[in-house]
Amino acid sequence: MAFSGGIRLTDLNDYITPGQECIKPVKANKSGQKADGSTIRVGQEGDYYEVTKDGEETKLEKASITLNDCLACSGCVTSAETVLITMQSHHELLSVLDENRQLHESGNGEKAKYVVVTVAPQVVASLSLKYQLSPLSVAKRMTSALKAMGVSQVVDSAFSRDLTLAESAREFIERFRKSEGKLHGEQSGALPMLASWCPGWVCYAEKTHAEVLPWMSTTKSPQQAMGSVVKDYLAKKLQLTPDRIYHVAVMMCYDKKLEASRNDFYNDIYRTRDVDCVITTGEFDRLLAETATSLSTASEAPLDSLFKVQEPGQEHLYSSAGTSAGGGLEYILSYAARELFGVAISPEEVAKAGLGEMQHPLLQAKAVRNQADHREITLLDPNTNKPLLVFATVYGFRHLQNLVRKLKSGRSVYHYVEVAACPSACSNGGGQIQPDDPSPAAKKQWVAETERIYRTAAEELQLPEKNDMLGKLIYDWFGTEGLDSAAARQILHTEFHGVAAEVNPLGVSW
């Protein structure tokens, strides 16, 4: 199946020029004979031919590039927007829905798949800006449109983000106490703790800087946490096997397709992934156009239970404090201040102090070199005014490379770093809706407005521990031990794998 739409590089700050060409474009069938002196000739139509010393030509087969190839190859380093990938498009969703309709029409509805769509709040913000609708209205219209197509349930990744925030904060406390607050330990689970929600950053680290992997947070991202909720918790509730559920995530970034395709999130027993398909904001917009559906005129439907709403059917959304990177820094700093030092500071106070919107006597915030994408926030001791914790945000590969250099040299002073491959974080994801005006100034303003909508989408902020529905889910899922259970530890965490470089001398760009 072809990848939908054109893959394009949307921001040079989100790209590192590869030192080696991709090793996957063509492949030769290996035989027992050694072809010494053979050369490769490119035909007039772009086909590749192997030419032996005797002049005999053999046409080479073109190799398709899958998501797994991209993760396994160290030949290039991008955030995946330019990679040719398969089996991840809105056409796959339409195909599954069409197959379900045919099964129902033929009297075999029991064989149809239960289709769940997870929607990211960054996606809602982007569509809200394009269609000039409130985020709540967009969420309800998306629910209505998807269910009219045959989707069974529409859920909100902000719900699973609460689960991820809670577990990430617990992981940080565990790491801090294990290392006694000391930085640059080499064993797994050491400090600093680096956020791992951004698959572009994860892919970059695995392929080029495996030495930083022990510092990566092992807590699953909101997308993959929801994958576990859907394919494990919900499947059991519905008395379905995981392969009977088709789970689609609508995300702000092409890299999320890579994340969903990791082998770590594949169920070998049922031969299914936690997230079967990821489509971007732009692809969802094209899906609406191809199905003659208009978000502007679509009716509003009640939100399903796994949305962060006051109560099902109520008229406002809940959200978490922080930027579109997810709010990890704000919540973890607040939680750590309380658990480690008995200091009460809310995530909202951390967010406002970090953005310069307020002053707090125990928080010291600054933009490194006046760069909004690299900010430091320091928690001060209320008695001595000395630093207790130093957190940072690092958005965009330009700042990310500086971070890696400091980490490798032992010069980083951070206890926790919120990392995003895209400048301005996830509101600027490569899969988001783009402005009609392609100028840099218009793009910057568009991203800033998307970020504003994201941060103000909810009338009220909600701490994960105040999310009653999440609390019920945790204890229903993991038993009386809740997040302390061995099952929670296994289900909510993942692993990272360094990729050894296989240098192809013929592929090096001299």
Short mmCIF file of C-alpha atoms in Angstrom, two decimals, residues 42-508:
data_model
loop_
_atom_site.label_atom_id
_atom_site.label_comp_id
_atom_site.label_asym_id
_atom_site.label_seq_id
_atom_site.Cartn_x
_atom_site.Cartn_y
_atom_site.Cartn_z
CA VAL A 42 21.41 3.70 -14.38
CA GLY A 43 19.06 3.38 -17.33
CA GLN A 44 17.21 6.22 -19.07
CA GLU A 45 14.03 5.45 -17.12
CA GLY A 46 15.83 5.37 -13.77
CA ASP A 47 16.20 1.58 -13.60
CA TYR A 48 19.41 0.07 -12.20
CA TYR A 49 21.46 -2.57 -14.03
CA GLU A 50 24.42 -4.66 -12.86
CA VAL A 51 27.01 -4.85 -15.65
CA THR A 52 29.62 -7.63 -15.49
CA LYS A 53 33.14 -7.44 -16.97
CA ASP A 54 31.82 -9.34 -19.99
CA GLY A 55 29.17 -6.69 -20.61
CA GLU A 56 26.23 -8.81 -19.46
CA GLU A 57 23.50 -6.69 -17.87
CA THR A 58 21.06 -7.76 -15.17
CA LYS A 59 18.22 -5.51 -14.09
CA LEU A 60 18.23 -4.99 -10.33
CA GLU A 61 15.07 -5.19 -8.31
CA LYS A 62 13.98 -2.04 -6.54
CA ALA A 63 13.61 -2.53 -2.81
CA SER A 64 10.69 -1.08 -0.91
CA ILE A 65 11.51 0.80 2.27
CA THR A 66 9.38 0.04 5.29
CA LEU A 67 9.19 1.71 8.66
CA ASN A 68 11.24 -1.08 10.20
CA ASP A 69 13.95 -0.54 7.58
CA CYS A 70 14.15 3.11 8.58
CA LEU A 71 14.60 2.20 12.23
CA ALA A 72 17.14 -0.52 11.48
CA CYS A 73 19.31 1.43 9.04
CA SER A 74 21.98 3.87 10.22
CA GLY A 75 22.69 5.25 6.77
CA CYS A 76 20.82 8.51 7.29
CA VAL A 77 19.55 10.64 10.17
CA THR A 78 16.27 12.47 9.62
CA SER A 79 13.06 12.84 11.56
CA ALA A 80 11.48 10.53 8.98
CA GLU A 81 9.54 13.00 6.82
CA THR A 82 11.62 12.07 3.78
CA VAL A 83 11.50 8.30 4.22
CA LEU A 84 9.41 6.21 1.83
CA ILE A 85 7.13 4.13 4.05
CA THR A 86 4.24 1.75 3.60
CA MET A 87 1.12 0.56 5.39
CA GLN A 88 0.56 3.85 7.24
CA SER A 89 -2.09 5.98 5.58
CA HIS A 90 -5.69 7.06 5.83
CA HIS A 91 -6.40 4.71 2.92
CA GLU A 92 -5.68 1.81 5.28
CA LEU A 93 -8.35 3.07 7.67
CA LEU A 94 -10.85 3.45 4.83
CA SER A 95 -9.98 -0.06 3.64
CA VAL A 96 -10.68 -1.57 7.08
CA LEU A 97 -13.96 0.34 7.39
CA ASP A 98 -15.01 -0.79 3.90
CA GLU A 99 -14.20 -4.40 4.76
CA ASN A 100 -16.29 -4.07 7.93
CA ARG A 101 -19.24 -2.80 5.88
CA GLN A 102 -18.98 -5.72 3.49
CA LEU A 103 -18.89 -8.18 6.39
CA HIS A 104 -22.03 -6.66 7.91
CA GLU A 105 -23.82 -6.64 4.55
CA SER A 106 -22.99 -10.32 4.00
CA GLY A 107 -24.24 -11.32 7.43
CA ASN A 108 -20.76 -11.85 8.90
CA GLY A 109 -20.70 -8.82 11.16
CA GLU A 110 -19.18 -10.85 13.99
CA LYS A 111 -15.95 -10.96 11.98
CA ALA A 112 -15.74 -7.18 11.64
CA LYS A 113 -13.03 -5.36 13.58
CA TYR A 114 -13.76 -2.95 16.41
CA VAL A 115 -12.22 0.31 15.21
CA VAL A 116 -10.81 2.77 17.76
CA VAL A 117 -9.36 6.16 16.79
CA THR A 118 -7.11 8.09 19.19
CA VAL A 119 -6.90 11.84 18.59
CA ALA A 120 -4.03 14.01 19.89
CA PRO A 121 -4.90 17.45 21.34
CA GLN A 122 -2.20 19.00 19.10
CA VAL A 123 -4.22 17.76 16.12
CA VAL A 124 -7.38 19.34 17.51
CA ALA A 125 -5.54 22.66 17.93
CA SER A 126 -4.28 22.60 14.33
CA LEU A 127 -7.73 21.85 12.90
CA SER A 128 -9.25 24.45 15.21
CA LEU A 129 -7.03 27.10 13.68
CA LYS A 130 -7.75 26.08 10.10
CA TYR A 131 -11.53 25.89 10.49
CA GLN A 132 -11.85 28.68 13.08
CA LEU A 133 -13.77 26.44 15.46
CA SER A 134 -13.33 25.95 19.18
CA PRO A 135 -11.23 22.89 20.18
CA LEU A 136 -14.24 21.35 21.92
CA SER A 137 -16.34 21.75 18.78
CA VAL A 138 -13.54 20.24 16.65
CA ALA A 139 -13.31 17.23 18.98
CA LYS A 140 -17.06 16.67 18.81
CA ARG A 141 -17.16 17.08 15.01
CA MET A 142 -14.24 14.69 14.54
CA THR A 143 -16.08 12.17 16.70
CA SER A 144 -19.24 12.63 14.64
CA ALA A 145 -17.45 12.36 11.28
CA LEU A 146 -15.44 9.28 12.25
CA LYS A 147 -18.43 7.45 13.67
CA ALA A 148 -20.41 8.23 10.53
CA MET A 149 -17.65 6.43 8.60
CA GLY A 150 -18.03 3.36 10.81
CA VAL A 151 -15.52 3.96 13.62
CA SER A 152 -16.63 2.33 16.88
CA GLN A 153 -14.96 4.61 19.42
CA VAL A 154 -13.00 7.90 19.40
CA VAL A 155 -10.67 8.60 22.32
CA ASP A 156 -8.32 11.38 23.43
CA SER A 157 -4.56 10.90 23.85
CA ALA A 158 -4.71 13.58 26.57
CA PHE A 159 -6.31 10.87 28.68
CA SER A 160 -3.41 8.46 28.21
CA ARG A 161 -1.03 11.40 28.62
CA ASP A 162 -2.22 11.63 32.23
CA LEU A 163 -1.27 7.99 32.64
CA THR A 164 2.14 8.66 31.10
CA LEU A 165 2.70 11.79 33.20
CA ALA A 166 1.93 9.92 36.41
CA GLU A 167 4.26 7.05 35.55
CA SER A 168 7.02 9.36 34.24
CA ALA A 169 7.00 11.31 37.51
CA ARG A 170 7.27 8.08 39.49
CA GLU A 171 10.15 6.97 37.27
CA PHE A 172 12.00 10.25 37.90
CA ILE A 173 11.64 9.90 41.68
CA GLU A 174 12.95 6.33 41.47
CA ARG A 175 15.95 7.41 39.40
CA PHE A 176 16.71 10.37 41.67
CA ARG A 177 16.69 8.28 44.82
CA LYS A 178 18.65 5.46 43.22
CA SER A 179 21.39 7.83 42.06
CA GLU A 180 21.14 10.05 45.17
CA GLY A 181 20.64 13.00 42.85
CA LYS A 182 24.02 12.57 41.17
CA LEU A 183 24.24 13.13 37.42
CA HIS A 184 25.85 11.20 34.56
CA GLY A 185 25.59 7.68 35.93
CA GLU A 186 26.25 5.12 33.21
CA GLN A 187 23.93 2.37 34.42
CA SER A 188 20.37 2.06 33.18
CA GLY A 189 17.93 4.20 35.12
CA ALA A 190 20.44 6.95 35.93
CA LEU A 191 20.16 10.73 35.83
CA PRO A 192 19.63 12.88 33.88
CA MET A 193 16.28 11.57 32.69
CA LEU A 194 15.60 12.41 29.05
CA ALA A 195 12.02 12.50 27.79
CA SER A 196 11.33 9.85 25.14
CA TRP A 197 7.90 10.84 23.84
CA CYS A 198 9.34 12.19 20.57
CA PRO A 199 10.11 9.30 18.16
CA GLY A 200 12.29 11.54 15.98
CA TRP A 201 14.58 12.10 18.96
CA VAL A 202 14.49 8.40 19.90
CA CYS A 203 15.38 7.34 16.36
CA TYR A 204 18.25 9.85 16.28
CA ALA A 205 19.60 8.71 19.64
CA GLU A 206 19.41 5.02 18.79
CA LYS A 207 21.12 5.40 15.44
CA THR A 208 23.86 7.86 16.33
CA HIS A 209 24.27 8.28 20.09
CA ALA A 210 23.55 4.96 21.79
CA GLU A 211 25.57 6.08 24.82
CA VAL A 212 22.69 8.36 25.90
CA LEU A 213 20.11 5.54 25.90
CA PRO A 214 20.55 4.68 29.62
CA TRP A 215 19.24 8.17 30.40
CA MET A 216 16.11 7.84 28.27
CA SER A 217 12.83 7.60 30.15
CA THR A 218 11.40 4.12 29.61
CA THR A 219 7.80 5.21 30.20
CA LYS A 220 5.74 4.84 27.05
CA SER A 221 4.57 7.91 25.15
CA PRO A 222 0.87 8.88 25.31
CA GLN A 223 0.33 7.29 21.87
CA GLN A 224 1.74 3.94 22.90
CA ALA A 225 0.21 4.09 26.39
CA MET A 226 -3.16 4.44 24.69
CA GLY A 227 -2.16 1.53 22.47
CA SER A 228 -1.80 -0.59 25.60
CA VAL A 229 -5.10 0.70 27.01
CA VAL A 230 -6.92 -0.18 23.79
CA LYS A 231 -5.29 -3.51 22.95
CA ASP A 232 -5.09 -4.83 26.52
CA TYR A 233 -7.55 -3.14 28.89
CA LEU A 234 -10.31 -2.31 26.42
CA ALA A 235 -9.93 -5.63 24.59
CA LYS A 236 -10.51 -7.52 27.84
CA LYS A 237 -13.50 -5.33 28.68
CA LEU A 238 -15.03 -6.03 25.27
CA GLN A 239 -14.04 -9.71 25.46
CA LEU A 240 -12.11 -9.40 22.21
CA THR A 241 -8.64 -10.60 21.30
CA PRO A 242 -6.22 -7.74 20.49
CA ASP A 243 -6.19 -8.60 16.78
CA ARG A 244 -9.97 -8.03 16.62
CA ILE A 245 -9.41 -4.33 17.39
CA TYR A 246 -8.05 -1.95 14.77
CA HIS A 247 -6.45 1.03 16.47
CA VAL A 248 -5.71 4.23 14.58
CA ALA A 249 -3.90 7.27 16.00
CA VAL A 250 -4.35 10.75 14.50
CA MET A 251 -1.10 12.51 15.32
CA MET A 252 0.77 15.74 14.57
CA CYS A 253 3.91 14.13 13.21
CA TYR A 254 5.07 11.61 10.60
CA ASP A 255 7.57 10.22 13.12
CA LYS A 256 4.68 8.75 15.09
CA LYS A 257 4.33 6.22 12.28
CA LEU A 258 7.86 5.06 13.05
CA GLU A 259 7.03 4.74 16.73
CA ALA A 260 3.95 2.62 16.09
CA SER A 261 6.00 0.30 13.87
CA ARG A 262 8.64 -0.52 16.49
CA ASN A 263 8.90 -4.23 17.25
CA ASP A 264 8.65 -3.37 20.95
CA PHE A 265 4.97 -2.59 20.38
CA TYR A 266 4.13 -5.75 18.44
CA ASN A 267 2.15 -8.65 19.93
CA ASP A 268 3.73 -11.84 18.62
CA ILE A 269 0.93 -14.04 19.92
CA TYR A 270 -1.89 -12.23 18.13
CA ARG A 271 0.28 -10.77 15.34
CA THR A 272 -0.95 -7.23 15.89
CA ARG A 273 0.49 -3.86 16.87
CA ASP A 274 -0.67 -1.70 19.77
CA VAL A 275 -1.29 1.05 17.20
CA ASP A 276 -2.12 -0.40 13.79
CA CYS A 277 -2.04 2.81 11.79
CA VAL A 278 -1.01 6.43 12.31
CA ILE A 279 -2.33 9.25 10.16
CA THR A 280 -1.25 12.86 10.48
CA THR A 281 -3.39 15.97 10.87
CA GLY A 282 -2.96 16.78 7.19
CA GLU A 283 -3.85 13.24 6.16
CA PHE A 284 -6.98 13.35 8.31
CA ASP A 285 -7.95 16.58 6.57
CA ARG A 286 -7.45 14.86 3.20
CA LEU A 287 -9.51 11.91 4.42
CA LEU A 288 -12.39 14.31 5.10
CA ALA A 289 -12.05 15.79 1.61
CA GLU A 290 -11.93 12.36 -0.06
CA THR A 291 -15.06 11.24 1.78
CA ALA A 292 -16.90 14.50 0.98
CA THR A 293 -17.05 15.37 4.67
CA SER A 294 -16.75 18.97 5.81
CA LEU A 295 -15.64 19.71 9.35
CA SER A 296 -17.20 23.15 9.00
CA THR A 297 -20.70 21.71 8.54
CA ALA A 298 -20.35 18.41 10.41
CA SER A 299 -22.67 17.84 13.33
CA GLU A 300 -21.34 17.53 16.87
CA ALA A 301 -21.47 14.19 18.67
CA PRO A 302 -21.06 13.45 22.39
CA LEU A 303 -17.47 12.61 23.32
CA ASP A 304 -16.60 9.07 24.35
CA SER A 305 -15.60 8.28 27.93
CA LEU A 306 -11.83 8.32 27.39
CA PHE A 307 -11.84 12.05 26.65
CA LYS A 308 -10.59 14.48 29.28
CA VAL A 309 -13.93 16.13 29.94
CA GLN A 310 -15.54 17.34 33.15
CA GLU A 311 -18.18 14.64 32.80
CA PRO A 312 -19.39 12.82 29.67
CA GLY A 313 -21.68 15.26 27.90
CA GLN A 314 -20.38 18.33 29.74
CA GLU A 315 -19.28 21.38 27.83
CA HIS A 316 -15.58 21.85 28.53
CA LEU A 317 -12.34 19.97 28.15
CA TYR A 318 -9.67 19.42 30.76
CA SER A 319 -5.99 19.72 29.87
CA SER A 320 -2.52 19.63 31.44
CA ALA A 321 -0.21 22.58 32.03
CA GLY A 322 2.73 23.04 29.67
CA THR A 323 3.68 23.31 26.03
CA SER A 324 2.61 21.13 23.13
CA ALA A 325 5.54 18.83 23.92
CA GLY A 326 3.17 17.31 26.44
CA GLY A 327 3.70 18.99 29.80
CA GLY A 328 6.21 16.45 31.11
CA LEU A 329 8.62 19.05 32.46
CA GLU A 330 5.94 20.98 34.30
CA TYR A 331 4.26 18.00 35.95
CA ILE A 332 7.43 16.08 36.83
CA LEU A 333 9.09 19.16 38.36
CA SER A 334 5.97 19.87 40.42
CA TYR A 335 5.70 16.25 41.54
CA ALA A 336 9.41 15.96 42.36
CA ALA A 337 9.39 19.22 44.33
CA ARG A 338 6.58 17.86 46.48
CA GLU A 339 7.81 14.27 46.87
CA LEU A 340 11.54 14.95 47.31
CA PHE A 341 11.66 18.31 49.09
CA GLY A 342 8.17 19.01 50.42
CA VAL A 343 7.83 22.10 48.23
CA ALA A 344 4.34 22.83 46.87
CA ILE A 345 4.47 24.26 43.36
CA SER A 346 1.77 23.56 40.77
CA PRO A 347 2.51 22.53 37.16
CA GLU A 348 0.70 25.69 36.05
CA GLU A 349 3.09 27.84 38.10
CA VAL A 350 6.05 26.01 36.55
CA ALA A 351 4.59 26.56 33.05
CA LYS A 352 3.98 30.28 33.56
CA ALA A 353 7.37 30.84 35.18
CA GLY A 354 9.10 28.96 32.36
CA LEU A 355 7.44 31.14 29.74
CA GLY A 356 8.13 34.36 31.64
CA GLU A 357 4.44 34.95 32.37
CA MET A 358 4.98 35.13 36.13
CA GLN A 359 7.67 35.33 38.80
CA HIS A 360 7.97 32.70 41.53
CA PRO A 361 10.36 32.98 44.49
CA LEU A 362 11.39 29.32 44.23
CA LEU A 363 11.63 29.07 40.45
CA GLN A 364 14.42 30.54 38.36
CA ALA A 365 13.78 30.45 34.60
CA LYS A 366 15.82 31.62 31.65
CA ALA A 367 16.04 31.15 27.89
CA VAL A 368 19.50 29.84 27.00
CA ARG A 369 21.14 32.31 24.61
CA ASN A 370 17.72 33.96 24.32
CA GLN A 371 16.38 30.91 22.48
CA ALA A 372 12.75 30.09 23.30
CA ASP A 373 13.33 26.46 22.29
CA HIS A 374 16.01 25.97 24.95
CA ARG A 375 14.82 27.00 28.40
CA GLU A 376 16.13 26.17 31.86
CA ILE A 377 13.95 26.06 34.98
CA THR A 378 15.62 25.71 38.37
CA LEU A 379 13.89 24.80 41.63
CA LEU A 380 15.46 26.69 44.55
CA ASP A 381 15.77 25.59 48.17
CA PRO A 382 13.30 27.72 50.21
CA ASN A 383 15.85 27.99 53.04
CA THR A 384 19.18 28.51 51.27
CA ASN A 385 18.03 29.67 47.82
CA LYS A 386 20.44 27.14 46.30
CA PRO A 387 19.44 24.96 43.31
CA LEU A 388 17.69 21.70 44.15
CA LEU A 389 16.66 20.60 40.64
CA VAL A 390 17.51 21.91 37.17
CA PHE A 391 15.13 21.02 34.34
CA ALA A 392 15.30 22.06 30.69
CA THR A 393 13.36 22.05 27.43
CA VAL A 394 15.29 21.31 24.23
CA TYR A 395 13.29 21.63 21.01
CA GLY A 396 14.73 21.23 17.51
CA PHE A 397 17.81 19.31 16.33
CA ARG A 398 20.00 22.40 16.47
CA HIS A 399 19.66 22.55 20.26
CA LEU A 400 19.42 18.80 20.55
CA GLN A 401 22.93 18.31 19.15
CA ASN A 402 24.30 20.77 21.71
CA LEU A 403 22.56 18.81 24.46
CA VAL A 404 24.09 15.52 23.29
CA ARG A 405 27.57 17.05 23.24
CA LYS A 406 27.15 18.27 26.81
CA LEU A 407 25.82 14.91 27.93
CA LYS A 408 28.71 13.01 26.38
CA SER A 409 31.29 15.36 27.90
CA GLY A 410 29.67 15.32 31.34
CA ARG A 411 28.99 19.07 31.26
CA SER A 412 25.18 18.91 31.42
CA VAL A 413 23.71 20.16 34.70
CA TYR A 414 20.15 19.00 34.04
CA HIS A 415 18.22 16.45 36.08
CA TYR A 416 15.44 16.20 33.48
CA VAL A 417 15.20 17.33 29.85
CA GLU A 418 12.00 17.58 27.83
CA VAL A 419 13.10 16.83 24.27
CA ALA A 420 11.30 17.40 20.95
CA ALA A 421 12.86 17.09 17.50
CA CYS A 422 10.72 19.89 16.05
CA PRO A 423 11.41 23.56 16.80
CA SER A 424 8.51 25.00 18.85
CA ALA A 425 7.65 21.41 19.87
CA CYS A 426 4.64 19.41 18.65
CA SER A 427 2.48 22.31 17.46
CA ASN A 428 5.06 22.49 14.68
CA GLY A 429 4.96 18.78 13.86
CA GLY A 430 5.61 17.90 10.23
CA GLY A 431 2.12 16.43 9.86
CA GLN A 432 0.25 19.52 11.02
CA ILE A 433 -1.90 21.78 8.82
CA GLN A 434 0.26 24.36 7.04
CA PRO A 435 -0.65 28.01 6.35
CA ASP A 436 -1.53 29.09 2.81
CA ASP A 437 1.28 31.66 2.94
CA PRO A 438 4.58 29.71 2.73
CA SER A 439 6.74 32.58 3.99
CA PRO A 440 8.79 31.98 7.17
CA ALA A 441 7.06 34.86 8.96
CA ALA A 442 3.60 33.46 8.20
CA LYS A 443 4.69 29.96 9.25
CA LYS A 444 6.09 31.27 12.53
CA GLN A 445 2.88 33.15 13.27
CA TRP A 446 0.78 30.09 12.35
CA VAL A 447 2.74 27.82 14.69
CA ALA A 448 2.54 30.38 17.50
CA GLU A 449 -1.24 30.61 17.08
CA THR A 450 -1.56 26.80 17.06
CA GLU A 451 0.45 26.70 20.29
CA ARG A 452 -1.78 29.37 21.83
CA ILE A 453 -4.91 27.40 20.94
CA TYR A 454 -3.35 24.25 22.37
CA ARG A 455 -2.49 25.92 25.67
CA THR A 456 -5.88 27.62 26.03
CA ALA A 457 -8.10 24.83 24.67
CA ALA A 458 -9.28 23.82 28.13
CA GLU A 459 -11.15 26.05 30.53
CA GLU A 460 -9.59 24.17 33.43
CA LEU A 461 -6.34 22.29 34.06
CA GLN A 462 -6.42 18.90 35.73
CA LEU A 463 -3.69 16.98 37.53
CA PRO A 464 -3.42 13.28 36.58
CA GLU A 465 -4.14 12.27 40.18
CA LYS A 466 -7.39 14.26 40.00
CA ASN A 467 -8.55 12.39 36.91
CA ASP A 468 -11.11 10.12 38.59
CA MET A 469 -11.78 8.09 35.46
CA LEU A 470 -8.05 7.39 35.08
CA GLY A 471 -7.84 6.28 38.71
CA LYS A 472 -10.69 3.83 38.18
CA LEU A 473 -9.04 2.49 35.04
CA ILE A 474 -5.67 1.97 36.77
CA TYR A 475 -7.08 -0.06 39.66
CA ASP A 476 -9.48 -1.96 37.45
CA TRP A 477 -6.61 -2.78 35.08
CA PHE A 478 -3.72 -3.46 37.48
CA GLY A 479 -5.55 -4.44 40.67
CA THR A 480 -5.20 -3.05 44.17
CA GLU A 481 -1.48 -2.33 43.73
CA GLY A 482 -2.22 0.06 40.90
CA LEU A 483 0.91 1.54 39.33
CA ASP A 484 3.05 -0.29 41.91
CA SER A 485 2.12 -3.63 40.36
CA ALA A 486 4.51 -5.72 38.25
CA ALA A 487 1.90 -5.69 35.46
CA ALA A 488 1.93 -1.87 35.31
CA ARG A 489 5.72 -1.86 35.22
CA GLN A 490 5.72 -4.26 32.29
CA ILE A 491 2.87 -2.73 30.31
CA LEU A 492 3.70 0.97 30.71
CA HIS A 493 7.43 0.80 29.96
CA THR A 494 9.53 0.05 26.88
CA GLU A 495 13.17 -0.39 25.85
CA PHE A 496 15.59 1.32 23.48
CA HIS A 497 18.11 -0.30 21.15
CA GLY A 498 21.31 1.18 19.83
CA VAL A 499 21.83 0.58 16.11
CA ALA A 500 25.34 -0.29 14.96
CA ALA A 501 26.42 1.67 11.90
CA GLU A 502 27.11 -0.41 8.83
CA VAL A 503 29.19 1.87 6.63
CA ASN A 504 28.77 1.28 2.92
CA PRO A 505 31.86 2.85 1.25
CA LEU A 506 30.00 3.14 -2.05
CA GLY A 507 27.25 5.16 -0.39
CA VAL A 508 29.38 7.85 1.21
#
